[in-house]
Coordinates of N, CA and C in Angstrom, one line a residue:
Chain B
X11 N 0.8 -1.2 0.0 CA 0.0 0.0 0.0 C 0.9 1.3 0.0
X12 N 0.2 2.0 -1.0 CA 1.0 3.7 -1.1 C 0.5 4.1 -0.5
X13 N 1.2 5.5 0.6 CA 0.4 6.9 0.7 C 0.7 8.0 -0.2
X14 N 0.1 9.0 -0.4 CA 1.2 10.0 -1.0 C 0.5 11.5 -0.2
X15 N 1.1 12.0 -0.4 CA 1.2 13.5 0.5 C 1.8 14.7 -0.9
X16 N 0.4 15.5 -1.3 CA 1.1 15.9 -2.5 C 0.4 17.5 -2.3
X17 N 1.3 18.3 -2.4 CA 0.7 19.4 -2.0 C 1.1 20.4 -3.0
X18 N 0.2 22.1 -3.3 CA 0.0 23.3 -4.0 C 0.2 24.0 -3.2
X19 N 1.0 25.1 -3.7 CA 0.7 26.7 -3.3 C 0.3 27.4 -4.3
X20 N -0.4 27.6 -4.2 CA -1.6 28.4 -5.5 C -1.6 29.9 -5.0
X21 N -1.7 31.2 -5.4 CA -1.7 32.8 -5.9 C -3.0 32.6 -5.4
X22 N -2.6 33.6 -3.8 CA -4.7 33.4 -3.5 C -5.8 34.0 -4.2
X23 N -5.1 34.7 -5.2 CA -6.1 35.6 -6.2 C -6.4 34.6 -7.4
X24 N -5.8 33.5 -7.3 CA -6.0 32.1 -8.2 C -6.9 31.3 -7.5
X25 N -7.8 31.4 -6.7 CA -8.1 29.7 -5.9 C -9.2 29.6 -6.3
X26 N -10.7 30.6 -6.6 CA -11.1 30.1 -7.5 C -11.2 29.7 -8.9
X27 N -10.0 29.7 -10.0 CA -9.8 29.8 -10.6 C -9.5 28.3 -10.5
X28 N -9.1 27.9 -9.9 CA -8.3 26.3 -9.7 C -9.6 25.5 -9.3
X29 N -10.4 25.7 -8.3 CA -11.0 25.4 -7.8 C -11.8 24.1 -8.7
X30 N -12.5 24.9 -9.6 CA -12.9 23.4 -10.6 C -12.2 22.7 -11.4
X31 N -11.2 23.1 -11.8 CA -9.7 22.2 -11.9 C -9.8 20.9 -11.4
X32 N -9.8 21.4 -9.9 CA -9.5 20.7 -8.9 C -10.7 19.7 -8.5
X33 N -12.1 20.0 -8.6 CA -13.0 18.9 -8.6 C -13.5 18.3 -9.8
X34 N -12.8 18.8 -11.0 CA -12.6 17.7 -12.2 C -11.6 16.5 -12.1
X35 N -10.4 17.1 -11.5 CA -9.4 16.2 -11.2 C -9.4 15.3 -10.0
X36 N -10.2 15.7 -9.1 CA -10.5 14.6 -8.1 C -11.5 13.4 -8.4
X37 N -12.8 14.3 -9.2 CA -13.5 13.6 -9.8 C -13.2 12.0 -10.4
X38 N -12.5 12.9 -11.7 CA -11.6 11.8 -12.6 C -11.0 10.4 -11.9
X39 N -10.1 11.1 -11.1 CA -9.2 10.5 -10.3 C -10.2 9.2 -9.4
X40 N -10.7 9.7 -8.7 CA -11.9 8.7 -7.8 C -12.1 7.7 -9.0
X41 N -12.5 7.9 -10.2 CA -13.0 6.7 -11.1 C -11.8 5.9 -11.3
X42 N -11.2 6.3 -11.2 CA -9.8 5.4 -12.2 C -10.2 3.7 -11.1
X43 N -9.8 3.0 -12.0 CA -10.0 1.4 -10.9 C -9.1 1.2 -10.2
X44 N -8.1 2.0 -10.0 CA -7.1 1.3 -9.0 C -7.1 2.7 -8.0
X45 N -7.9 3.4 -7.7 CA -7.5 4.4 -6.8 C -8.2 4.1 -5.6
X46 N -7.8 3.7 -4.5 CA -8.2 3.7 -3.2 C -8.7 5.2 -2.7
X47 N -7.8 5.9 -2.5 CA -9.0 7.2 -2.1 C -7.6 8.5 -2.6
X48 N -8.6 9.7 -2.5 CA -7.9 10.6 -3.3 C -9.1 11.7 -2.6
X49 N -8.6 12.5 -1.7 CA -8.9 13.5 -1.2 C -8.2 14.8 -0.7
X50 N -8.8 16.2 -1.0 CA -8.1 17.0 -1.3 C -8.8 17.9 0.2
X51 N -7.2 18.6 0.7 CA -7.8 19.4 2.0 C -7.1 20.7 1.6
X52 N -7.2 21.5 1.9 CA -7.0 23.2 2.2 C -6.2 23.2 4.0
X53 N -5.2 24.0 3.5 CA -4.5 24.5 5.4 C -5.4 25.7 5.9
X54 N -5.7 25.2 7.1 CA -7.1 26.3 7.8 C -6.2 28.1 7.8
X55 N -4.6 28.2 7.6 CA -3.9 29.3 7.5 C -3.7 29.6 6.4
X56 N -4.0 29.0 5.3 CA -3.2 29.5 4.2 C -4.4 28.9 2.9
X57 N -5.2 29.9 2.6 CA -6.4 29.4 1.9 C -5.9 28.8 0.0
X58 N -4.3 29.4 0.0 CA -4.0 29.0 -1.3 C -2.9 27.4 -1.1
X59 N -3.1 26.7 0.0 CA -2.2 26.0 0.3 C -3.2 24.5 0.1
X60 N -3.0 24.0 -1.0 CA -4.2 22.8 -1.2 C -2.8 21.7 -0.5
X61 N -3.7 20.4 -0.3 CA -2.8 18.8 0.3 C -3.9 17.9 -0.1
X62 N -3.1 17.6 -1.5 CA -3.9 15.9 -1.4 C -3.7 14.7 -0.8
X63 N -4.4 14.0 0.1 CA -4.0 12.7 0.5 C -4.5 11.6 -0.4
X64 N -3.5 10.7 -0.7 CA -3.8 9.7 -1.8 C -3.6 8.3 -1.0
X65 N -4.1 7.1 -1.8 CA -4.0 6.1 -1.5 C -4.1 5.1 -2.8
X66 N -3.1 4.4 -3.2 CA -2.7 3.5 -4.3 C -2.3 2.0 -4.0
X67 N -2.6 1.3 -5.0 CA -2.4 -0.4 -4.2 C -0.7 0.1 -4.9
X68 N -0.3 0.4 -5.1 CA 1.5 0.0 -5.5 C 1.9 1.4 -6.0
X69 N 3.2 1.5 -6.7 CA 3.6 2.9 -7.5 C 3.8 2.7 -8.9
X70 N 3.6 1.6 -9.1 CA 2.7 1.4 -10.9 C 1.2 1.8 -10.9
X71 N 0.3 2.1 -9.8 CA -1.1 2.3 -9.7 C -1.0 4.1 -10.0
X72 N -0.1 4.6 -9.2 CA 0.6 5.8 -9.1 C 1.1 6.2 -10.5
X73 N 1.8 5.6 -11.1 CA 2.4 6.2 -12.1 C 1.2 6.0 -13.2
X74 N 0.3 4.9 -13.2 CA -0.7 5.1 -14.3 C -1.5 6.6 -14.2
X75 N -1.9 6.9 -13.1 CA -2.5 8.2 -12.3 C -2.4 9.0 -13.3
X76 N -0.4 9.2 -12.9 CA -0.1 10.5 -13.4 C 0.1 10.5 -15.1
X77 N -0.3 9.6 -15.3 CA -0.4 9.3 -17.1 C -1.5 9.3 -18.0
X78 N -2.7 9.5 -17.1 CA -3.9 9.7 -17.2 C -3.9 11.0 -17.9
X79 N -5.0 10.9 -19.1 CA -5.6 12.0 -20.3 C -6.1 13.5 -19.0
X80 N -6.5 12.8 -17.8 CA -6.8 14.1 -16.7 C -6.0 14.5 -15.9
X81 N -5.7 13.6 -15.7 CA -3.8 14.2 -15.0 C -3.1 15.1 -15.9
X82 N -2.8 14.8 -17.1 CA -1.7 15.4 -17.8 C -2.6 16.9 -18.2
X83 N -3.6 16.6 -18.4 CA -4.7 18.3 -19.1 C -4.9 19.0 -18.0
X84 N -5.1 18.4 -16.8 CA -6.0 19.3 -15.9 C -4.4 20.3 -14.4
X85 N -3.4 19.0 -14.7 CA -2.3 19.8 -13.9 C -1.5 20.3 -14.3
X86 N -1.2 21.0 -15.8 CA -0.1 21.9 -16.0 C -1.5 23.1 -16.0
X87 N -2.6 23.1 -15.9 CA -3.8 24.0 -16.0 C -3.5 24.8 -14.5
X88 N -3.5 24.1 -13.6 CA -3.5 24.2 -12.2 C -2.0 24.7 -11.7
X89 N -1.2 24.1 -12.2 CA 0.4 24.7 -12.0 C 0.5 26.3 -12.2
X90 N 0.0 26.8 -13.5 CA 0.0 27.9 -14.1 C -0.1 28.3 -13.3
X91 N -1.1 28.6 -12.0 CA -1.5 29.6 -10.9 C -0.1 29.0 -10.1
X92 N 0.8 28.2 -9.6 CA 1.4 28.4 -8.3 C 2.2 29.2 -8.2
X93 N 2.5 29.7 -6.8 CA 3.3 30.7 -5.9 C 4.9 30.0 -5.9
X94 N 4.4 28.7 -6.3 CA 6.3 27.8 -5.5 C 5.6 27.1 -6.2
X95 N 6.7 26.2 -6.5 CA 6.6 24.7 -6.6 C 5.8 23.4 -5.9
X96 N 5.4 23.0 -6.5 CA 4.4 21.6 -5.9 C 5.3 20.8 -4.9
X97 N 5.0 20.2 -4.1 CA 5.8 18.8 -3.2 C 5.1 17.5 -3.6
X98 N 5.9 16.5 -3.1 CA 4.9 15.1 -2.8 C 5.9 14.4 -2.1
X99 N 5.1 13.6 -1.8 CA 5.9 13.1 -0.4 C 5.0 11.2 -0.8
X100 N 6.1 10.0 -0.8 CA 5.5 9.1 -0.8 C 6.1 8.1 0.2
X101 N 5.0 7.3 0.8 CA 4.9 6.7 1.9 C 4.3 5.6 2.3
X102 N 5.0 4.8 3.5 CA 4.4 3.3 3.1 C 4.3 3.4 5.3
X103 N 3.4 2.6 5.5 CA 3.0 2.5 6.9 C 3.9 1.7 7.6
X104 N 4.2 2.6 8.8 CA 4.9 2.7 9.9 C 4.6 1.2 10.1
X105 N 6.3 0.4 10.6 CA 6.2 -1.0 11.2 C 5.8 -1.3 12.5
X106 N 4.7 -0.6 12.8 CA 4.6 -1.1 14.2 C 4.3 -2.4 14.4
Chain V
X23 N -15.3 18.5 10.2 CA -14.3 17.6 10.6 C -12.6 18.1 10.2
X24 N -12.0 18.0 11.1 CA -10.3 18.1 10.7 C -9.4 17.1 10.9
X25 N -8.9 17.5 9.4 CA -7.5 16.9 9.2 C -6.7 17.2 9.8
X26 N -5.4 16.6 10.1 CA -4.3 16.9 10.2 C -2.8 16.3 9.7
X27 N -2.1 16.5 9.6 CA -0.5 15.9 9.4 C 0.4 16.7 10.0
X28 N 0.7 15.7 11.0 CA 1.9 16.1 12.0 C 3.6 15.2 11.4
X29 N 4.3 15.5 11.4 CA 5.4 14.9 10.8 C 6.6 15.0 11.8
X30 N 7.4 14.4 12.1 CA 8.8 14.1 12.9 C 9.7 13.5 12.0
X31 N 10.8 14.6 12.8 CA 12.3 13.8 11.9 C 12.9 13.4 13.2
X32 N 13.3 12.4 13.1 CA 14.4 11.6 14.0 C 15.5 11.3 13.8
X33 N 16.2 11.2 14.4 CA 17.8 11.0 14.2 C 17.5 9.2 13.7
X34 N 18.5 8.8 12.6 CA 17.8 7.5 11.8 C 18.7 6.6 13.2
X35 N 19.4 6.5 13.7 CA 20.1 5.7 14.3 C 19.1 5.7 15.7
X36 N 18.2 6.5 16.0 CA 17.1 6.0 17.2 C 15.6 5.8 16.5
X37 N 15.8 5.5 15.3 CA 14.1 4.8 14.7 C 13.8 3.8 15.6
X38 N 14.6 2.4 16.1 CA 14.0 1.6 17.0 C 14.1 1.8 18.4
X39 N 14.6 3.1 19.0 CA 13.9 3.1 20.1 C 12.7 4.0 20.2
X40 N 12.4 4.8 19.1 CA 10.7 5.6 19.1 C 9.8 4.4 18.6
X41 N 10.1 3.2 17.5 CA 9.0 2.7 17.5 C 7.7 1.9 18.5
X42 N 8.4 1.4 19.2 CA 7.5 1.0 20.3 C 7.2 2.1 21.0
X43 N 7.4 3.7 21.4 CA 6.4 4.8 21.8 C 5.6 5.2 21.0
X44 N 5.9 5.2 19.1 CA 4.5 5.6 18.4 C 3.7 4.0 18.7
X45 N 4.0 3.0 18.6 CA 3.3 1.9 18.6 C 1.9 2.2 19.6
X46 N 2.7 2.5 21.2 CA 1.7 2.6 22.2 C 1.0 4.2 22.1
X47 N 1.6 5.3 21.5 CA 0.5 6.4 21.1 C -0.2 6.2 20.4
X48 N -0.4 5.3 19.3 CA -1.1 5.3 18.1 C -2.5 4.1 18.8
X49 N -1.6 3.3 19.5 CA -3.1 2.1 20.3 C -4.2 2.9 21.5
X50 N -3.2 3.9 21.9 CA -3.6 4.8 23.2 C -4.7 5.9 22.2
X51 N -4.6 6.3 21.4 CA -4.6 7.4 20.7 C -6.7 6.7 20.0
X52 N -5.9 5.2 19.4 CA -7.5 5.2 18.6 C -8.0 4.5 19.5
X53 N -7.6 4.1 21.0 CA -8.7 3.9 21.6 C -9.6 5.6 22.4
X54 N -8.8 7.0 21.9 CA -9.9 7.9 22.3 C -11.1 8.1 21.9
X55 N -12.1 8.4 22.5 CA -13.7 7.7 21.9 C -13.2 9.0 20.6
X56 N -13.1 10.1 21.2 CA -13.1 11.1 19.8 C -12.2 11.1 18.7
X57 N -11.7 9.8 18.5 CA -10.4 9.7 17.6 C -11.3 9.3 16.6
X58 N -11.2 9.5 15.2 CA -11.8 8.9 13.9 C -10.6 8.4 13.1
X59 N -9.5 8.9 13.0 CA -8.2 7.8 12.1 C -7.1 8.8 12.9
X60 N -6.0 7.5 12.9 CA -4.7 8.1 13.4 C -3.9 7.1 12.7
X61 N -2.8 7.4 11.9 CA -2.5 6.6 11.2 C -0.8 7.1 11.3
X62 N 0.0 6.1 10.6 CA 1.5 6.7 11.0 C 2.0 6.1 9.7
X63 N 3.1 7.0 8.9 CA 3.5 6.7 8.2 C 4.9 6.6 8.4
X64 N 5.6 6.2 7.1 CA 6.9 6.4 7.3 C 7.4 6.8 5.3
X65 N 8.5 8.1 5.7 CA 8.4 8.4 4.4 C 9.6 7.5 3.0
X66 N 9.3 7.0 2.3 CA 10.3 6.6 1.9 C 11.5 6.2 1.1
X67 N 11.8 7.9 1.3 CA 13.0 8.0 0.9 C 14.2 8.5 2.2
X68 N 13.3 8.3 3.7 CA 13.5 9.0 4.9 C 13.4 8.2 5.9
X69 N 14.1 6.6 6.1 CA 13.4 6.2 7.6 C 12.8 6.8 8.7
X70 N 14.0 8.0 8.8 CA 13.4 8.9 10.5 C 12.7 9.7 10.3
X71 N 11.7 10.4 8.8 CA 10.8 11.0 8.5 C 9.5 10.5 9.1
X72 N 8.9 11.1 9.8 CA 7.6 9.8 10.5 C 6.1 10.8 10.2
X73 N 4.8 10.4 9.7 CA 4.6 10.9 9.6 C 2.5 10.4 10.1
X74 N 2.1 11.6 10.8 CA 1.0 10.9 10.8 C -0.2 11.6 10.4
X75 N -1.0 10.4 10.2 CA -2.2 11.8 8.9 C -3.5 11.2 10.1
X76 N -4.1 12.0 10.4 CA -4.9 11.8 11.7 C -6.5 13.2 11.1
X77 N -7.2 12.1 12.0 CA -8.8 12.8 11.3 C -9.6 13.0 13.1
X78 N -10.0 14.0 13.1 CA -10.6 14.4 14.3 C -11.9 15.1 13.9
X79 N -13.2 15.2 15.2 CA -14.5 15.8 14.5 C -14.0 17.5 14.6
X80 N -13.6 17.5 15.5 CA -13.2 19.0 15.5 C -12.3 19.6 16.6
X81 N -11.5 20.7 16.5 CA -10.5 21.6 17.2 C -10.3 20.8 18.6
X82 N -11.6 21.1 19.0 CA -11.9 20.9 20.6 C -11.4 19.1 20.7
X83 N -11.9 18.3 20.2 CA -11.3 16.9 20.0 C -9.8 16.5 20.1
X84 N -9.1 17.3 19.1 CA -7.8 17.2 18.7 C -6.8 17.6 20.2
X85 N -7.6 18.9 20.7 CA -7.2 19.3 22.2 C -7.2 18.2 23.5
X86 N -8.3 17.6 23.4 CA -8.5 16.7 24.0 C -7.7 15.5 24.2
X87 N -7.0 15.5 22.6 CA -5.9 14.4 22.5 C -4.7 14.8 23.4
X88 N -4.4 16.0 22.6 CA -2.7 16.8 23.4 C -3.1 16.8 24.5
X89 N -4.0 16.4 25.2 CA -4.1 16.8 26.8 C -4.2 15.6 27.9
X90 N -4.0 14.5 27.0 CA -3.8 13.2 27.4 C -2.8 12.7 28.4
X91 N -3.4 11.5 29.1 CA -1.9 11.8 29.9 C -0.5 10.5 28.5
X92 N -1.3 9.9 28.0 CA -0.5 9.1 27.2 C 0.4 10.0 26.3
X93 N -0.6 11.0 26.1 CA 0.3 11.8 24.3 C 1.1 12.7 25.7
X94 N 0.6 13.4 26.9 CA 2.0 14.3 27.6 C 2.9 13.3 27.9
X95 N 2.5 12.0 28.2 CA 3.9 11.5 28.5 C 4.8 10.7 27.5
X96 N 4.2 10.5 26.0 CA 4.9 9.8 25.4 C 5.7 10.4 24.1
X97 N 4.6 11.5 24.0 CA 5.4 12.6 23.0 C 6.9 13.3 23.3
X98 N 7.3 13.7 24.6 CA 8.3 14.0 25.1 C 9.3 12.9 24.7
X99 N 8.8 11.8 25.0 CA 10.0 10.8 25.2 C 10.5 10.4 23.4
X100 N 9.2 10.7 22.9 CA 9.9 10.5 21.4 C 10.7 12.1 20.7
X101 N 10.2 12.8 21.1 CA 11.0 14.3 20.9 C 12.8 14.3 21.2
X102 N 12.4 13.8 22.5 CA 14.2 14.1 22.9 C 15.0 13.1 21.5
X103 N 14.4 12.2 20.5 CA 15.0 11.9 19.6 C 15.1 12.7 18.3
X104 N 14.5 14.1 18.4 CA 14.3 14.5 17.3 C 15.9 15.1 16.6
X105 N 15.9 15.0 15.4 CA 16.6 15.8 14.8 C 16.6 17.1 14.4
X106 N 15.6 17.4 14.2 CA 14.5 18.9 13.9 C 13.4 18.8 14.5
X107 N 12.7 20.2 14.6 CA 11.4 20.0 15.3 C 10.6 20.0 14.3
X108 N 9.6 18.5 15.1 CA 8.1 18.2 14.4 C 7.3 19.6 13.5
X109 N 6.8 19.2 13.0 CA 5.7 20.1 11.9 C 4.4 19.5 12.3
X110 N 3.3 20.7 12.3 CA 2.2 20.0 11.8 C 1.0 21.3 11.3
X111 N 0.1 20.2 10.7 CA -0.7 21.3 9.7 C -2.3 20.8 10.1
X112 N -3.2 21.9 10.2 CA -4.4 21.7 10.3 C -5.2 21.7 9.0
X113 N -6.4 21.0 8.5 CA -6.5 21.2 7.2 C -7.7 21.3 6.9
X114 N -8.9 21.6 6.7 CA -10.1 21.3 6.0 C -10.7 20.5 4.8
X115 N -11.7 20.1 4.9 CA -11.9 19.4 2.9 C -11.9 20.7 2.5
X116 N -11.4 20.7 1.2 CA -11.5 21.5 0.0 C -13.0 21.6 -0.2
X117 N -13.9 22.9 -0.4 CA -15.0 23.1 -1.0 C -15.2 22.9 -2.2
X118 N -15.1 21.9 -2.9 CA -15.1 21.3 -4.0 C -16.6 21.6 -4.1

C-alpha cells in the first residue's frame, strides 16, 4: 500500500480559478479502478495552500494516475497559478 | 471535521527506540472515543521521517488528545530523539 502526501501553493487571487480544476481532477481520479482514495484538503492558515492525501495499491497504480488523459490536461492548467513549486511526499505504513 | 498531518524527523540511528512509543501512542490514541483515524507513516526515501495523517471531528477533539496523559507522556519521550522540530498542519476538505 502507497500513501502519497502531494501538495500546492496556488496565488490566493487564483483559488477560485483552480477550484474546478480541482474537482474535475479529483472527480476523474476517484473513477480510475485502482484508486483507493484521493482527497483534497485546504490548510485552515493558508487558503491558497491545497494537500492531497492519496491512496494507491502500489507505485505502478501511481504512475498510471499521473499518465492519465486528466492528470496530464488538468495539472499543468493548475500549475499555471502556483506561488512555489508543488511537493509530494510518498509513503508506506509505519512497522509497528 | 479536521484533518491533520503532523510529521517528525528523528535521528535515523534512534528509529527503534521511538518505534514501540508511536506503537503505544497510536493504540492509546484510537482507543480515544473522539479519535476517527490516526494513522502513522513512514516516508520513503527518509526512515526517521515519521509521519501521521490523523482525522478528528473538530479543534476541541484534537485538544482533547494533546491533553492526554499518554500523548503528555509519550510525546516528550519521542522528541528528545528529534533531529529537527516536528511540523504539523491543520487542514479542511477542499470546497469542491
Amino acid at each position: 500500500m502507497l500513501k502519497v502526501i502531494a501538495e500546492d501553493f496556488i496565488h490566493p487571487e487564483a483559488v477560485e480559478i483552480v477550484l474546478p480544476l480541482y474537482r474535475e481532477l479529483v472527480a476523474c481520479t476517484r473513477s480510475e479502478p485502482l484508486c483507493i482514495a484521493y482527497d483534497l484538503f485546504v490548510d485552515q492558515k493558508d487558503p491558497g495552500h491545497f494537500i492531497f492525501i492519496e491512496q494507491w495499491p502500489d507505485r505502478a497504480a501511481l504512475d498510471t494516475h499521473c499518465a492519465t488523459e486528466h492528470f496530464r490536461r488538468l495539472v499543468p492548467l493548475i500549475d499555471a497559478h502556483q506561488r512555489s513549486p508543488g511537493t509530494f511526499l510518498l509513503m508506506d505504513p509505519a512497522a509497528l
